[in-house]
GROMACS .gro file of C-alpha atoms in nm:
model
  122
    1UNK     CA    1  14.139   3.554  14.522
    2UNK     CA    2  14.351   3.329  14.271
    3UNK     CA    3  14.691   3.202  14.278
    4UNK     CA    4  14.758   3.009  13.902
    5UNK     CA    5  15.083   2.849  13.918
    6UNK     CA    6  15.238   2.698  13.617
    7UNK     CA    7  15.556   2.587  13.463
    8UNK     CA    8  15.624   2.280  13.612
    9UNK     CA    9  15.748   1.970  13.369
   10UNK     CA   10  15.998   1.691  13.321
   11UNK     CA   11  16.312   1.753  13.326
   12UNK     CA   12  16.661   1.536  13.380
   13UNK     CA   13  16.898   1.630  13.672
   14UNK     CA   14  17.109   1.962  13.704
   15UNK     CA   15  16.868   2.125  13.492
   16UNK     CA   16  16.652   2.425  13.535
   17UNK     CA   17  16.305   2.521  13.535
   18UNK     CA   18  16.108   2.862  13.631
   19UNK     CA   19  15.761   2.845  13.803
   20UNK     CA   20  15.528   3.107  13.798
   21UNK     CA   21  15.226   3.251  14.027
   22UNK     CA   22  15.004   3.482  13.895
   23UNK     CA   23  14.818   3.627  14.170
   24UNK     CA   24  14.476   3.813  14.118
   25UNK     CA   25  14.211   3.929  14.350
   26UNK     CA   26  14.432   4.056  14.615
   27UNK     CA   27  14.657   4.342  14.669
   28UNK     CA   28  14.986   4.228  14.580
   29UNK     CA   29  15.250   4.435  14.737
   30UNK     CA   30  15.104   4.403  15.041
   31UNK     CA   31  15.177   3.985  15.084
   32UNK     CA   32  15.428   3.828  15.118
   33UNK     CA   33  15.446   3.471  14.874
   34UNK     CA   34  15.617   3.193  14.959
   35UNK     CA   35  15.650   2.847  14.763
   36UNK     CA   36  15.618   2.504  14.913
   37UNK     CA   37  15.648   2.147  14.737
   38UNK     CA   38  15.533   1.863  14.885
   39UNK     CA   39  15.661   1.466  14.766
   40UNK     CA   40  15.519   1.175  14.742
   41UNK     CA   41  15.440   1.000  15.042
   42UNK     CA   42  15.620   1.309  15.265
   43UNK     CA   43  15.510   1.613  15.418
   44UNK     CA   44  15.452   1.955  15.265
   45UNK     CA   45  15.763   2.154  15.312
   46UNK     CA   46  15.848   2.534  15.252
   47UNK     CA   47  16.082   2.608  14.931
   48UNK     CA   48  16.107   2.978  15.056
   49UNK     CA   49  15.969   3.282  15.070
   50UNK     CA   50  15.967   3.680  15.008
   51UNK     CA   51  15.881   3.907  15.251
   52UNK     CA   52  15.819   4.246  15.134
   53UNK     CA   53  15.861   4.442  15.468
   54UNK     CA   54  16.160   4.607  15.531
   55UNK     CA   55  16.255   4.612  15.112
   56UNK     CA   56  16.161   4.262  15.072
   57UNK     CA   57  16.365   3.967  15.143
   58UNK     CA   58  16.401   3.577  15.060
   59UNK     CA   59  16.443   3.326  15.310
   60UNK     CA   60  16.496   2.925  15.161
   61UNK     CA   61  16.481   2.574  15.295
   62UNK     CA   62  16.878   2.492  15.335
   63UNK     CA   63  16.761   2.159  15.095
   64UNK     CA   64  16.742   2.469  14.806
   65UNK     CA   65  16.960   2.701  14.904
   66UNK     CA   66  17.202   2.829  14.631
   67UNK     CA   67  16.995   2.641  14.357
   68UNK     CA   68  16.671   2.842  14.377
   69UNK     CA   69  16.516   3.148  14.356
   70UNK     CA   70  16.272   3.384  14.486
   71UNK     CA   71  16.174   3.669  14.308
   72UNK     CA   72  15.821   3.889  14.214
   73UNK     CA   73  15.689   4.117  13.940
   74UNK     CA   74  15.467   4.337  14.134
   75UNK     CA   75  15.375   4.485  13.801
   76UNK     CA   76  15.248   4.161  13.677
   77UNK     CA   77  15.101   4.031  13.999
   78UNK     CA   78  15.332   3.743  13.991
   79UNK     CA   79  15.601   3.589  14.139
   80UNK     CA   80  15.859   3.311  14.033
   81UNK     CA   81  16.061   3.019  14.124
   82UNK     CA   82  16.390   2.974  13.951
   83UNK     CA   83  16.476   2.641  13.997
   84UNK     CA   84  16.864   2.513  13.875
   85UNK     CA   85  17.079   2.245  13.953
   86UNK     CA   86  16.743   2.045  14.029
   87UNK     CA   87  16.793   1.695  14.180
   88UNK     CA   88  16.561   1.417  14.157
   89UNK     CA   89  16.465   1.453  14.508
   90UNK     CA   90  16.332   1.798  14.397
   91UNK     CA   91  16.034   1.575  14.261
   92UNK     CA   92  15.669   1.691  14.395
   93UNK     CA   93  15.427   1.941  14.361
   94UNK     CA   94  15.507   2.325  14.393
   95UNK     CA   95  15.239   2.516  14.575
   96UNK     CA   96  15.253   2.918  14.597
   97UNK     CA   97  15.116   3.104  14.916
   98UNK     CA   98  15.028   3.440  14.982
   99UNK     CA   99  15.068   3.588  15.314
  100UNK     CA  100  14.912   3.939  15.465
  101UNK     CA  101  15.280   4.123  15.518
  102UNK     CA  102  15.107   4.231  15.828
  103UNK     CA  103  15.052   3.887  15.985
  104UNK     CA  104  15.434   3.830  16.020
  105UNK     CA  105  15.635   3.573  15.912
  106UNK     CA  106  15.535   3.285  16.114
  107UNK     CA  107  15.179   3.290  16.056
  108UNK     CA  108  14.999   3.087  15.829
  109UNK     CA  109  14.968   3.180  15.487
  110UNK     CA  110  14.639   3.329  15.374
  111UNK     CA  111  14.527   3.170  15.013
  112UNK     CA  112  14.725   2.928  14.839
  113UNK     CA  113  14.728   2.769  14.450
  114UNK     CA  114  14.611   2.475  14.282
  115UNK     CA  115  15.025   2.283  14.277
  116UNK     CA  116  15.259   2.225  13.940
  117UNK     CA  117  15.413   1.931  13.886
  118UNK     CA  118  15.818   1.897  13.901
  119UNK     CA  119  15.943   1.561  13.789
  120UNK     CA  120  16.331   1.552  13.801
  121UNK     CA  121  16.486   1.223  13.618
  122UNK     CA  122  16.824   1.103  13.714
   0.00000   0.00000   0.00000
């Protein structure tokens, strides 16, 4: 199992970026992803997630909410983070996740990727 992410850069406040995970090894549809970021010196924290039962659905930290965005390609075994309006406390690594959709949505998440960088100037 892999999880590539990519896309991460510079880039100065209230502007946007778009991360990618492309997932391979796995079954796709049937995870759920989620993206976390984790800061300098602070703890790993979830971005969000989708959850593919029920139709699928995105759940976000309230610290994103409005400003990003969850979404997948299940033909291209990836999904995405659409990041606007970032702020420079958006600065840390972005990790993607994959979950089993049967596990539920408070367990642990299965495999995970290598991080991207997001450095938001002021």
């Amino acid at each position: 199992v892999q999880l590539q992410a990519s896309g991460g850069g510079s880039v100065q406040a209230e502007g946007s970026l778009r991360l990618s995970c492309a997932v391979s090894g796995l079954s796709f549809r049937q995870y759920d992803m989620g993206w976390f970021r984790q800061a300098p010196g602070k703890d790993r924290e979830e971005v969000g997630s989708f959850v593919v039962r029920n139709g699928g659905r995105t759940y976000y930290a309230d610290s994103v909410k409005g400003r990003f965005t969850i979404f997948r390609d299940n033909a291209k075994n990836t999904v995405y983070l659409q990041m606007n309006s970032l702020k420079p406390e958006d600065t840390a690594v972005y990790y993607c996740a994959a979950r089993r959709k049967d596990r539920g949505i408070t367990s642990a998440y299965d495999y995970w990727g290598q991080g991207t960088l997001v450095t938001v100037s002021s």
